[in-house]
mmCIF file with all atom_site columns, N, CA, C and O in Angstrom:
data_model
loop_
_atom_site.group_PDB
_atom_site.id
_atom_site.type_symbol
_atom_site.label_atom_id
_atom_site.label_alt_id
_atom_site.label_comp_id
_atom_site.label_asym_id
_atom_site.label_entity_id
_atom_site.label_seq_id
_atom_site.pdbx_PDB_ins_code
_atom_site.Cartn_x
_atom_site.Cartn_y
_atom_site.Cartn_z
_atom_site.occupancy
_atom_site.B_iso_or_equiv
_atom_site.pdbx_formal_charge
_atom_site.auth_seq_id
_atom_site.auth_comp_id
_atom_site.auth_asym_id
_atom_site.auth_atom_id
_atom_site.pdbx_PDB_model_num
ATOM 1   N N  . MET A 1 1  ? -22.640 -67.989 -79.985 1.00 87.00 ? 1  MET A N  1
ATOM 2   C CA . MET A 1 1  ? -24.056 -68.228 -79.717 1.00 87.00 ? 1  MET A CA 1
ATOM 3   C C  . MET A 1 1  ? -24.267 -69.107 -78.595 1.00 87.00 ? 1  MET A C  1
ATOM 4   O O  . MET A 1 1  ? -25.285 -68.973 -77.891 1.00 87.00 ? 1  MET A O  1
ATOM 5   N N  . VAL A 1 2  ? -23.436 -70.108 -78.385 1.00 88.00 ? 2  VAL A N  1
ATOM 6   C CA . VAL A 1 2  ? -23.565 -71.065 -77.282 1.00 88.00 ? 2  VAL A CA 1
ATOM 7   C C  . VAL A 1 2  ? -23.577 -70.304 -75.954 1.00 88.00 ? 2  VAL A C  1
ATOM 8   O O  . VAL A 1 2  ? -24.421 -70.510 -75.119 1.00 88.00 ? 2  VAL A O  1
ATOM 9   N N  . ILE A 1 3  ? -22.590 -69.464 -75.798 1.00 84.00 ? 3  ILE A N  1
ATOM 10  C CA . ILE A 1 3  ? -22.402 -68.675 -74.585 1.00 84.00 ? 3  ILE A CA 1
ATOM 11  C C  . ILE A 1 3  ? -23.595 -67.808 -74.377 1.00 84.00 ? 3  ILE A C  1
ATOM 12  O O  . ILE A 1 3  ? -24.190 -67.740 -73.232 1.00 84.00 ? 3  ILE A O  1
ATOM 13  N N  . LEU A 1 4  ? -24.096 -67.088 -75.344 1.00 86.00 ? 4  LEU A N  1
ATOM 14  C CA . LEU A 1 4  ? -25.222 -66.222 -75.217 1.00 86.00 ? 4  LEU A CA 1
ATOM 15  C C  . LEU A 1 4  ? -26.460 -66.995 -74.847 1.00 86.00 ? 4  LEU A C  1
ATOM 16  O O  . LEU A 1 4  ? -27.261 -66.429 -74.018 1.00 86.00 ? 4  LEU A O  1
ATOM 17  N N  . ASN A 1 5  ? -26.615 -68.168 -75.342 1.00 86.00 ? 5  ASN A N  1
ATOM 18  C CA . ASN A 1 5  ? -27.862 -68.972 -75.046 1.00 86.00 ? 5  ASN A CA 1
ATOM 19  C C  . ASN A 1 5  ? -27.773 -69.595 -73.641 1.00 86.00 ? 5  ASN A C  1
ATOM 20  O O  . ASN A 1 5  ? -28.762 -70.134 -73.186 1.00 86.00 ? 5  ASN A O  1
ATOM 21  N N  . ARG A 1 6  ? -26.596 -69.635 -73.042 1.00 85.00 ? 6  ARG A N  1
ATOM 22  C CA . ARG A 1 6  ? -26.400 -70.184 -71.689 1.00 85.00 ? 6  ARG A CA 1
ATOM 23  C C  . ARG A 1 6  ? -26.473 -69.109 -70.670 1.00 85.00 ? 6  ARG A C  1
ATOM 24  O O  . ARG A 1 6  ? -26.528 -69.405 -69.478 1.00 85.00 ? 6  ARG A O  1
ATOM 25  N N  . LEU A 1 7  ? -26.513 -67.845 -70.997 1.00 79.00 ? 7  LEU A N  1
ATOM 26  C CA . LEU A 1 7  ? -26.640 -66.805 -70.098 1.00 79.00 ? 7  LEU A CA 1
ATOM 27  C C  . LEU A 1 7  ? -28.062 -66.915 -69.394 1.00 79.00 ? 7  LEU A C  1
ATOM 28  O O  . LEU A 1 7  ? -29.000 -67.301 -70.027 1.00 79.00 ? 7  LEU A O  1
ATOM 29  N N  . PRO A 1 8  ? -28.193 -66.415 -68.202 1.00 78.00 ? 8  PRO A N  1
ATOM 30  C CA . PRO A 1 8  ? -29.533 -66.508 -67.567 1.00 78.00 ? 8  PRO A CA 1
ATOM 31  C C  . PRO A 1 8  ? -30.569 -65.773 -68.351 1.00 78.00 ? 8  PRO A C  1
ATOM 32  O O  . PRO A 1 8  ? -30.296 -64.682 -68.860 1.00 78.00 ? 8  PRO A O  1
ATOM 33  N N  . PRO A 1 9  ? -31.773 -66.367 -68.442 1.00 83.00 ? 9  PRO A N  1
ATOM 34  C CA . PRO A 1 9  ? -32.081 -67.661 -68.110 1.00 83.00 ? 9  PRO A CA 1
ATOM 35  C C  . PRO A 1 9  ? -31.569 -68.660 -69.162 1.00 83.00 ? 9  PRO A C  1
ATOM 36  O O  . PRO A 1 9  ? -31.744 -68.474 -70.350 1.00 83.00 ? 9  PRO A O  1
ATOM 37  N N  . PRO A 1 10 ? -30.734 -69.698 -68.748 1.00 84.00 ? 10 PRO A N  1
ATOM 38  C CA . PRO A 1 10 ? -30.097 -70.566 -69.692 1.00 84.00 ? 10 PRO A CA 1
ATOM 39  C C  . PRO A 1 10 ? -31.171 -71.457 -70.409 1.00 84.00 ? 10 PRO A C  1
ATOM 40  O O  . PRO A 1 10 ? -32.156 -71.863 -69.771 1.00 84.00 ? 10 PRO A O  1
ATOM 41  N N  . GLN A 1 11 ? -30.901 -71.686 -71.688 1.00 89.00 ? 11 GLN A N  1
ATOM 42  C CA . GLN A 1 11 ? -31.812 -72.537 -72.406 1.00 89.00 ? 11 GLN A CA 1
ATOM 43  C C  . GLN A 1 11 ? -31.258 -74.021 -72.218 1.00 89.00 ? 11 GLN A C  1
ATOM 44  O O  . GLN A 1 11 ? -30.125 -74.180 -72.130 1.00 89.00 ? 11 GLN A O  1
ATOM 45  N N  . ASP A 1 12 ? -32.182 -74.870 -72.270 1.00 92.00 ? 12 ASP A N  1
ATOM 46  C CA . ASP A 1 12 ? -31.897 -76.322 -72.044 1.00 92.00 ? 12 ASP A CA 1
ATOM 47  C C  . ASP A 1 12 ? -31.059 -76.823 -73.267 1.00 92.00 ? 12 ASP A C  1
ATOM 48  O O  . ASP A 1 12 ? -31.188 -76.418 -74.414 1.00 92.00 ? 12 ASP A O  1
ATOM 49  N N  . TRP A 1 13 ? -30.009 -77.730 -72.914 1.00 93.00 ? 13 TRP A N  1
ATOM 50  C CA . TRP A 1 13 ? -29.152 -78.171 -73.950 1.00 93.00 ? 13 TRP A CA 1
ATOM 51  C C  . TRP A 1 13 ? -29.930 -78.872 -75.039 1.00 93.00 ? 13 TRP A C  1
ATOM 52  O O  . TRP A 1 13 ? -29.594 -78.876 -76.271 1.00 93.00 ? 13 TRP A O  1
ATOM 53  N N  . LYS A 1 14 ? -31.003 -79.668 -74.622 1.00 94.00 ? 14 LYS A N  1
ATOM 54  C CA . LYS A 1 14 ? -31.788 -80.414 -75.629 1.00 94.00 ? 14 LYS A CA 1
ATOM 55  C C  . LYS A 1 14 ? -32.396 -79.452 -76.671 1.00 94.00 ? 14 LYS A C  1
ATOM 56  O O  . LYS A 1 14 ? -32.359 -79.672 -77.828 1.00 94.00 ? 14 LYS A O  1
ATOM 57  N N  . ILE A 1 15 ? -32.936 -78.237 -76.207 1.00 93.00 ? 15 ILE A N  1
ATOM 58  C CA . ILE A 1 15 ? -33.571 -77.316 -77.068 1.00 93.00 ? 15 ILE A CA 1
ATOM 59  C C  . ILE A 1 15 ? -32.565 -76.722 -78.075 1.00 93.00 ? 15 ILE A C  1
ATOM 60  O O  . ILE A 1 15 ? -32.705 -76.623 -79.245 1.00 93.00 ? 15 ILE A O  1
ATOM 61  N N  . LEU A 1 16 ? -31.289 -76.389 -77.503 1.00 94.00 ? 16 LEU A N  1
ATOM 62  C CA . LEU A 1 16 ? -30.282 -75.833 -78.357 1.00 94.00 ? 16 LEU A CA 1
ATOM 63  C C  . LEU A 1 16 ? -29.777 -76.789 -79.293 1.00 94.00 ? 16 LEU A C  1
ATOM 64  O O  . LEU A 1 16 ? -29.549 -76.468 -80.494 1.00 94.00 ? 16 LEU A O  1
ATOM 65  N N  . ALA A 1 17 ? -29.653 -78.032 -78.899 1.00 94.00 ? 17 ALA A N  1
ATOM 66  C CA . ALA A 1 17 ? -29.129 -79.090 -79.878 1.00 94.00 ? 17 ALA A CA 1
ATOM 67  C C  . ALA A 1 17 ? -30.100 -79.304 -81.022 1.00 94.00 ? 17 ALA A C  1
ATOM 68  O O  . ALA A 1 17 ? -29.757 -79.363 -82.184 1.00 94.00 ? 17 ALA A O  1
ATOM 69  N N  . GLN A 1 18 ? -31.395 -79.273 -80.650 1.00 95.00 ? 18 GLN A N  1
ATOM 70  C CA . GLN A 1 18 ? -32.446 -79.416 -81.759 1.00 95.00 ? 18 GLN A CA 1
ATOM 71  C C  . GLN A 1 18 ? -32.426 -78.174 -82.684 1.00 95.00 ? 18 GLN A C  1
ATOM 72  O O  . GLN A 1 18 ? -32.485 -78.362 -83.915 1.00 95.00 ? 18 GLN A O  1
ATOM 73  N N  . ARG A 1 19 ? -32.224 -76.953 -82.072 1.00 93.00 ? 19 ARG A N  1
ATOM 74  C CA . ARG A 1 19 ? -32.243 -75.800 -82.910 1.00 93.00 ? 19 ARG A CA 1
ATOM 75  C C  . ARG A 1 19 ? -31.050 -75.842 -83.919 1.00 93.00 ? 19 ARG A C  1
ATOM 76  O O  . ARG A 1 19 ? -31.206 -75.353 -85.029 1.00 93.00 ? 19 ARG A O  1
ATOM 77  N N  . TRP A 1 20 ? -29.899 -76.315 -83.476 1.00 94.00 ? 20 TRP A N  1
ATOM 78  C CA . TRP A 1 20 ? -28.662 -76.221 -84.302 1.00 94.00 ? 20 TRP A CA 1
ATOM 79  C C  . TRP A 1 20 ? -28.422 -77.560 -84.972 1.00 94.00 ? 20 TRP A C  1
ATOM 80  O O  . TRP A 1 20 ? -27.439 -77.700 -85.688 1.00 94.00 ? 20 TRP A O  1
ATOM 81  N N  . GLY A 1 21 ? -29.250 -78.557 -84.803 1.00 96.00 ? 21 GLY A N  1
ATOM 82  C CA . GLY A 1 21 ? -29.105 -79.817 -85.490 1.00 96.00 ? 21 GLY A CA 1
ATOM 83  C C  . GLY A 1 21 ? -27.889 -80.626 -85.151 1.00 96.00 ? 21 GLY A C  1
ATOM 84  O O  . GLY A 1 21 ? -27.231 -81.179 -85.936 1.00 96.00 ? 21 GLY A O  1
ATOM 85  N N  . CYS A 1 22 ? -27.596 -80.664 -83.795 1.00 95.00 ? 22 CYS A N  1
ATOM 86  C CA . CYS A 1 22 ? -26.442 -81.453 -83.377 1.00 95.00 ? 22 CYS A CA 1
ATOM 87  C C  . CYS A 1 22 ? -26.863 -82.265 -82.115 1.00 95.00 ? 22 CYS A C  1
ATOM 88  O O  . CYS A 1 22 ? -27.989 -82.074 -81.589 1.00 95.00 ? 22 CYS A O  1
ATOM 89  N N  . ASP A 1 23 ? -25.976 -83.101 -81.698 1.00 96.00 ? 23 ASP A N  1
ATOM 90  C CA . ASP A 1 23 ? -26.133 -83.894 -80.538 1.00 96.00 ? 23 ASP A CA 1
ATOM 91  C C  . ASP A 1 23 ? -26.055 -83.070 -79.232 1.00 96.00 ? 23 ASP A C  1
ATOM 92  O O  . ASP A 1 23 ? -25.061 -82.353 -79.138 1.00 96.00 ? 23 ASP A O  1
ATOM 93  N N  . ARG A 1 24 ? -26.831 -83.388 -78.250 1.00 96.00 ? 24 ARG A N  1
ATOM 94  C CA . ARG A 1 24 ? -26.843 -82.618 -77.048 1.00 96.00 ? 24 ARG A CA 1
ATOM 95  C C  . ARG A 1 24 ? -25.420 -82.777 -76.260 1.00 96.00 ? 24 ARG A C  1
ATOM 96  O O  . ARG A 1 24 ? -24.853 -81.796 -75.839 1.00 96.00 ? 24 ARG A O  1
ATOM 97  N N  . THR A 1 25 ? -24.927 -84.040 -76.284 1.00 96.00 ? 25 THR A N  1
ATOM 98  C CA . THR A 1 25 ? -23.658 -84.261 -75.594 1.00 96.00 ? 25 THR A CA 1
ATOM 99  C C  . THR A 1 25 ? -22.519 -83.573 -76.297 1.00 96.00 ? 25 THR A C  1
ATOM 100 O O  . THR A 1 25 ? -21.595 -83.075 -75.579 1.00 96.00 ? 25 THR A O  1
ATOM 101 N N  . THR A 1 26 ? -22.585 -83.514 -77.551 1.00 95.00 ? 26 THR A N  1
ATOM 102 C CA . THR A 1 26 ? -21.468 -82.828 -78.297 1.00 95.00 ? 26 THR A CA 1
ATOM 103 C C  . THR A 1 26 ? -21.534 -81.352 -77.983 1.00 95.00 ? 26 THR A C  1
ATOM 104 O O  . THR A 1 26 ? -20.459 -80.705 -77.744 1.00 95.00 ? 26 THR A O  1
ATOM 105 N N  . LEU A 1 27 ? -22.665 -80.791 -77.917 1.00 94.00 ? 27 LEU A N  1
ATOM 106 C CA . LEU A 1 27 ? -22.851 -79.418 -77.547 1.00 94.00 ? 27 LEU A CA 1
ATOM 107 C C  . LEU A 1 27 ? -22.352 -79.099 -76.202 1.00 94.00 ? 27 LEU A C  1
ATOM 108 O O  . LEU A 1 27 ? -21.659 -78.124 -75.897 1.00 94.00 ? 27 LEU A O  1
ATOM 109 N N  . GLU A 1 28 ? -22.736 -79.973 -75.229 1.00 94.00 ? 28 GLU A N  1
ATOM 110 C CA . GLU A 1 28 ? -22.261 -79.787 -73.772 1.00 94.00 ? 28 GLU A CA 1
ATOM 111 C C  . GLU A 1 28 ? -20.777 -79.884 -73.741 1.00 94.00 ? 28 GLU A C  1
ATOM 112 O O  . GLU A 1 28 ? -20.119 -79.121 -73.026 1.00 94.00 ? 28 GLU A O  1
ATOM 113 N N  . ARG A 1 29 ? -20.154 -80.841 -74.441 1.00 95.00 ? 29 ARG A N  1
ATOM 114 C CA . ARG A 1 29 ? -18.701 -80.949 -74.399 1.00 95.00 ? 29 ARG A CA 1
ATOM 115 C C  . ARG A 1 29 ? -17.935 -79.742 -74.986 1.00 95.00 ? 29 ARG A C  1
ATOM 116 O O  . ARG A 1 29 ? -17.006 -79.338 -74.550 1.00 95.00 ? 29 ARG A O  1
ATOM 117 N N  . PHE A 1 30 ? -18.520 -79.231 -76.091 1.00 95.00 ? 30 PHE A N  1
ATOM 118 C CA . PHE A 1 30 ? -18.023 -78.043 -76.723 1.00 95.00 ? 30 PHE A CA 1
ATOM 119 C C  . PHE A 1 30 ? -17.990 -76.912 -75.771 1.00 95.00 ? 30 PHE A C  1
ATOM 120 O O  . PHE A 1 30 ? -16.983 -76.179 -75.583 1.00 95.00 ? 30 PHE A O  1
ATOM 121 N N  . TYR A 1 31 ? -19.136 -76.726 -75.105 1.00 92.00 ? 31 TYR A N  1
ATOM 122 C CA . TYR A 1 31 ? -19.213 -75.644 -74.107 1.00 92.00 ? 31 TYR A CA 1
ATOM 123 C C  . TYR A 1 31 ? -18.164 -75.832 -72.991 1.00 92.00 ? 31 TYR A C  1
ATOM 124 O O  . TYR A 1 31 ? -17.490 -74.904 -72.627 1.00 92.00 ? 31 TYR A O  1
ATOM 125 N N  . GLN A 1 32 ? -17.983 -77.012 -72.446 1.00 93.00 ? 32 GLN A N  1
ATOM 126 C CA . GLN A 1 32 ? -17.069 -77.306 -71.326 1.00 93.00 ? 32 GLN A CA 1
ATOM 127 C C  . GLN A 1 32 ? -15.667 -77.214 -71.840 1.00 93.00 ? 32 GLN A C  1
ATOM 128 O O  . GLN A 1 32 ? -14.834 -76.653 -71.121 1.00 93.00 ? 32 GLN A O  1
ATOM 129 N N  . ASN A 1 33 ? -15.369 -77.628 -73.000 1.00 96.00 ? 33 ASN A N  1
ATOM 130 C CA . ASN A 1 33 ? -13.953 -77.601 -73.523 1.00 96.00 ? 33 ASN A CA 1
ATOM 131 C C  . ASN A 1 33 ? -13.549 -76.304 -74.187 1.00 96.00 ? 33 ASN A C  1
ATOM 132 O O  . ASN A 1 33 ? -12.342 -75.942 -74.160 1.00 96.00 ? 33 ASN A O  1
ATOM 133 N N  . LYS A 1 34 ? -14.427 -75.639 -74.752 1.00 94.00 ? 34 LYS A N  1
ATOM 134 C CA . LYS A 1 34 ? -14.105 -74.356 -75.423 1.00 94.00 ? 34 LYS A CA 1
ATOM 135 C C  . LYS A 1 34 ? -14.593 -73.105 -74.798 1.00 94.00 ? 34 LYS A C  1
ATOM 136 O O  . LYS A 1 34 ? -13.842 -72.126 -74.668 1.00 94.00 ? 34 LYS A O  1
ATOM 137 N N  . CYS A 1 35 ? -15.867 -73.043 -74.416 1.00 90.00 ? 35 CYS A N  1
ATOM 138 C CA . CYS A 1 35 ? -16.473 -71.872 -73.898 1.00 90.00 ? 35 CYS A CA 1
ATOM 139 C C  . CYS A 1 35 ? -16.062 -71.554 -72.503 1.00 90.00 ? 35 CYS A C  1
ATOM 140 O O  . CYS A 1 35 ? -15.699 -70.393 -72.166 1.00 90.00 ? 35 CYS A O  1
ATOM 141 N N  . VAL A 1 36 ? -16.063 -72.580 -71.566 1.00 89.00 ? 36 VAL A N  1
ATOM 142 C CA . VAL A 1 36 ? -15.778 -72.357 -70.202 1.00 89.00 ? 36 VAL A CA 1
ATOM 143 C C  . VAL A 1 36 ? -14.342 -71.810 -70.021 1.00 89.00 ? 36 VAL A C  1
ATOM 144 O O  . VAL A 1 36 ? -14.121 -70.841 -69.421 1.00 89.00 ? 36 VAL A O  1
ATOM 145 N N  . PRO A 1 37 ? -13.291 -72.440 -70.680 1.00 92.00 ? 37 PRO A N  1
ATOM 146 C CA . PRO A 1 37 ? -11.934 -71.897 -70.555 1.00 92.00 ? 37 PRO A CA 1
ATOM 147 C C  . PRO A 1 37 ? -11.888 -70.442 -71.094 1.00 92.00 ? 37 PRO A C  1
ATOM 148 O O  . PRO A 1 37 ? -11.132 -69.616 -70.507 1.00 92.00 ? 37 PRO A O  1
ATOM 149 N N  . TRP A 1 38 ? -12.557 -70.202 -72.249 1.00 90.00 ? 38 TRP A N  1
ATOM 150 C CA . TRP A 1 38 ? -12.436 -68.868 -72.780 1.00 90.00 ? 38 TRP A CA 1
ATOM 151 C C  . TRP A 1 38 ? -13.083 -67.896 -71.776 1.00 90.00 ? 38 TRP A C  1
ATOM 152 O O  . TRP A 1 38 ? -12.540 -66.743 -71.561 1.00 90.00 ? 38 TRP A O  1
ATOM 153 N N  . LEU A 1 39 ? -14.239 -68.210 -71.241 1.00 87.00 ? 39 LEU A N  1
ATOM 154 C CA . LEU A 1 39 ? -14.906 -67.377 -70.214 1.00 87.00 ? 39 LEU A CA 1
ATOM 155 C C  . LEU A 1 39 ? -14.030 -67.006 -69.009 1.00 87.00 ? 39 LEU A C  1
ATOM 156 O O  . LEU A 1 39 ? -13.951 -65.994 -68.519 1.00 87.00 ? 39 LEU A O  1
ATOM 157 N N  . ARG A 1 40 ? -13.399 -68.069 -68.572 1.00 87.00 ? 40 ARG A N  1
ATOM 158 C CA . ARG A 1 40 ? -12.431 -67.960 -67.353 1.00 87.00 ? 40 ARG A CA 1
ATOM 159 C C  . ARG A 1 40 ? -11.271 -66.934 -67.727 1.00 87.00 ? 40 ARG A C  1
ATOM 160 O O  . ARG A 1 40 ? -10.992 -66.078 -66.950 1.00 87.00 ? 40 ARG A O  1
ATOM 161 N N  . ASP A 1 41 ? -10.724 -67.143 -68.926 1.00 88.00 ? 41 ASP A N  1
ATOM 162 C CA . ASP A 1 41 ? -9.619  -66.229 -69.298 1.00 88.00 ? 41 ASP A CA 1
ATOM 163 C C  . ASP A 1 41 ? -10.121 -64.827 -69.521 1.00 88.00 ? 41 ASP A C  1
ATOM 164 O O  . ASP A 1 41 ? -9.484  -63.888 -69.021 1.00 88.00 ? 41 ASP A O  1
ATOM 165 N N  . TYR A 1 42 ? -11.276 -64.664 -70.067 1.00 86.00 ? 42 TYR A N  1
ATOM 166 C CA . TYR A 1 42 ? -11.832 -63.377 -70.335 1.00 86.00 ? 42 TYR A CA 1
ATOM 167 C C  . TYR A 1 42 ? -12.188 -62.619 -69.047 1.00 86.00 ? 42 TYR A C  1
ATOM 168 O O  . TYR A 1 42 ? -11.849 -61.482 -68.870 1.00 86.00 ? 42 TYR A O  1
ATOM 169 N N  . CYS A 1 43 ? -12.795 -63.389 -68.091 1.00 83.00 ? 43 CYS A N  1
ATOM 170 C CA . CYS A 1 43 ? -13.140 -62.830 -66.712 1.00 83.00 ? 43 CYS A CA 1
ATOM 171 C C  . CYS A 1 43 ? -11.851 -62.387 -66.077 1.00 83.00 ? 43 CYS A C  1
ATOM 172 O O  . CYS A 1 43 ? -11.817 -61.275 -65.431 1.00 83.00 ? 43 CYS A O  1
ATOM 173 N N  . GLU A 1 44 ? -10.767 -63.195 -66.095 1.00 80.00 ? 44 GLU A N  1
ATOM 174 C CA . GLU A 1 44 ? -9.574  -62.828 -65.430 1.00 80.00 ? 44 GLU A CA 1
ATOM 175 C C  . GLU A 1 44 ? -8.940  -61.566 -66.039 1.00 80.00 ? 44 GLU A C  1
ATOM 176 O O  . GLU A 1 44 ? -8.523  -60.663 -65.330 1.00 80.00 ? 44 GLU A O  1
ATOM 177 N N  . GLU A 1 45 ? -8.962  -61.488 -67.372 1.00 76.00 ? 45 GLU A N  1
ATOM 178 C CA . GLU A 1 45 ? -8.455  -60.221 -68.043 1.00 76.00 ? 45 GLU A CA 1
ATOM 179 C C  . GLU A 1 45 ? -9.289  -59.021 -67.707 1.00 76.00 ? 45 GLU A C  1
ATOM 180 O O  . GLU A 1 45 ? -8.814  -57.993 -67.485 1.00 76.00 ? 45 GLU A O  1
ATOM 181 N N  . LEU A 1 46 ? -10.643 -59.249 -67.634 1.00 70.00 ? 46 LEU A N  1
ATOM 182 C CA . LEU A 1 46 ? -11.513 -58.118 -67.305 1.00 70.00 ? 46 LEU A CA 1
ATOM 183 C C  . LEU A 1 46 ? -11.244 -57.642 -65.898 1.00 70.00 ? 46 LEU A C  1
ATOM 184 O O  . LEU A 1 46 ? -11.171 -56.437 -65.683 1.00 70.00 ? 46 LEU A O  1
ATOM 185 N N  . ILE A 1 47 ? -11.066 -58.534 -64.989 1.00 70.00 ? 47 ILE A N  1
ATOM 186 C CA . ILE A 1 47 ? -10.784 -58.149 -63.596 1.00 70.00 ? 47 ILE A CA 1
ATOM 187 C C  . ILE A 1 47 ? -9.477  -57.450 -63.497 1.00 70.00 ? 47 ILE A C  1
ATOM 188 O O  . ILE A 1 47 ? -9.367  -56.416 -62.763 1.00 70.00 ? 47 ILE A O  1
ATOM 189 N N  . ASP A 1 48 ? -8.450  -57.951 -64.200 1.00 73.00 ? 48 ASP A N  1
ATOM 190 C CA . ASP A 1 48 ? -7.201  -57.308 -64.155 1.00 73.00 ? 48 ASP A CA 1
ATOM 191 C C  . ASP A 1 48 ? -7.256  -55.902 -64.787 1.00 73.00 ? 48 ASP A C  1
ATOM 192 O O  . ASP A 1 48 ? -6.550  -54.909 -64.321 1.00 73.00 ? 48 ASP A O  1
ATOM 193 N N  . TRP A 1 49 ? -8.053  -55.724 -65.772 1.00 67.00 ? 49 TRP A N  1
ATOM 194 C CA . TRP A 1 49 ? -8.245  -54.385 -66.480 1.00 67.00 ? 49 TRP A CA 1
ATOM 195 C C  . TRP A 1 49 ? -8.930  -53.433 -65.546 1.00 67.00 ? 49 TRP A C  1
ATOM 196 O O  . TRP A 1 49 ? -8.544  -52.252 -65.585 1.00 67.00 ? 49 TRP A O  1
ATOM 197 N N  . LEU A 1 50 ? -9.866  -53.850 -64.781 1.00 58.00 ? 50 LEU A N  1
ATOM 198 C CA . LEU A 1 50 ? -10.557 -52.994 -63.843 1.00 58.00 ? 50 LEU A CA 1
ATOM 199 C C  . LEU A 1 50 ? -9.712  -52.530 -62.762 1.00 58.00 ? 50 LEU A C  1
ATOM 200 O O  . LEU A 1 50 ? -9.687  -51.505 -62.260 1.00 58.00 ? 50 LEU A O  1
#
């Protein structure tokens, strides 16, 4: 859900944190530490597959 909500047009971290009842900085760190590496790996695999 975090990744989907950050796709263009990205929703503000503050709005997402309020929606999910968590701290904005925690949500940003989760995105940077978990989502961004996964997206990088996925994109590399997708490019290799094409």
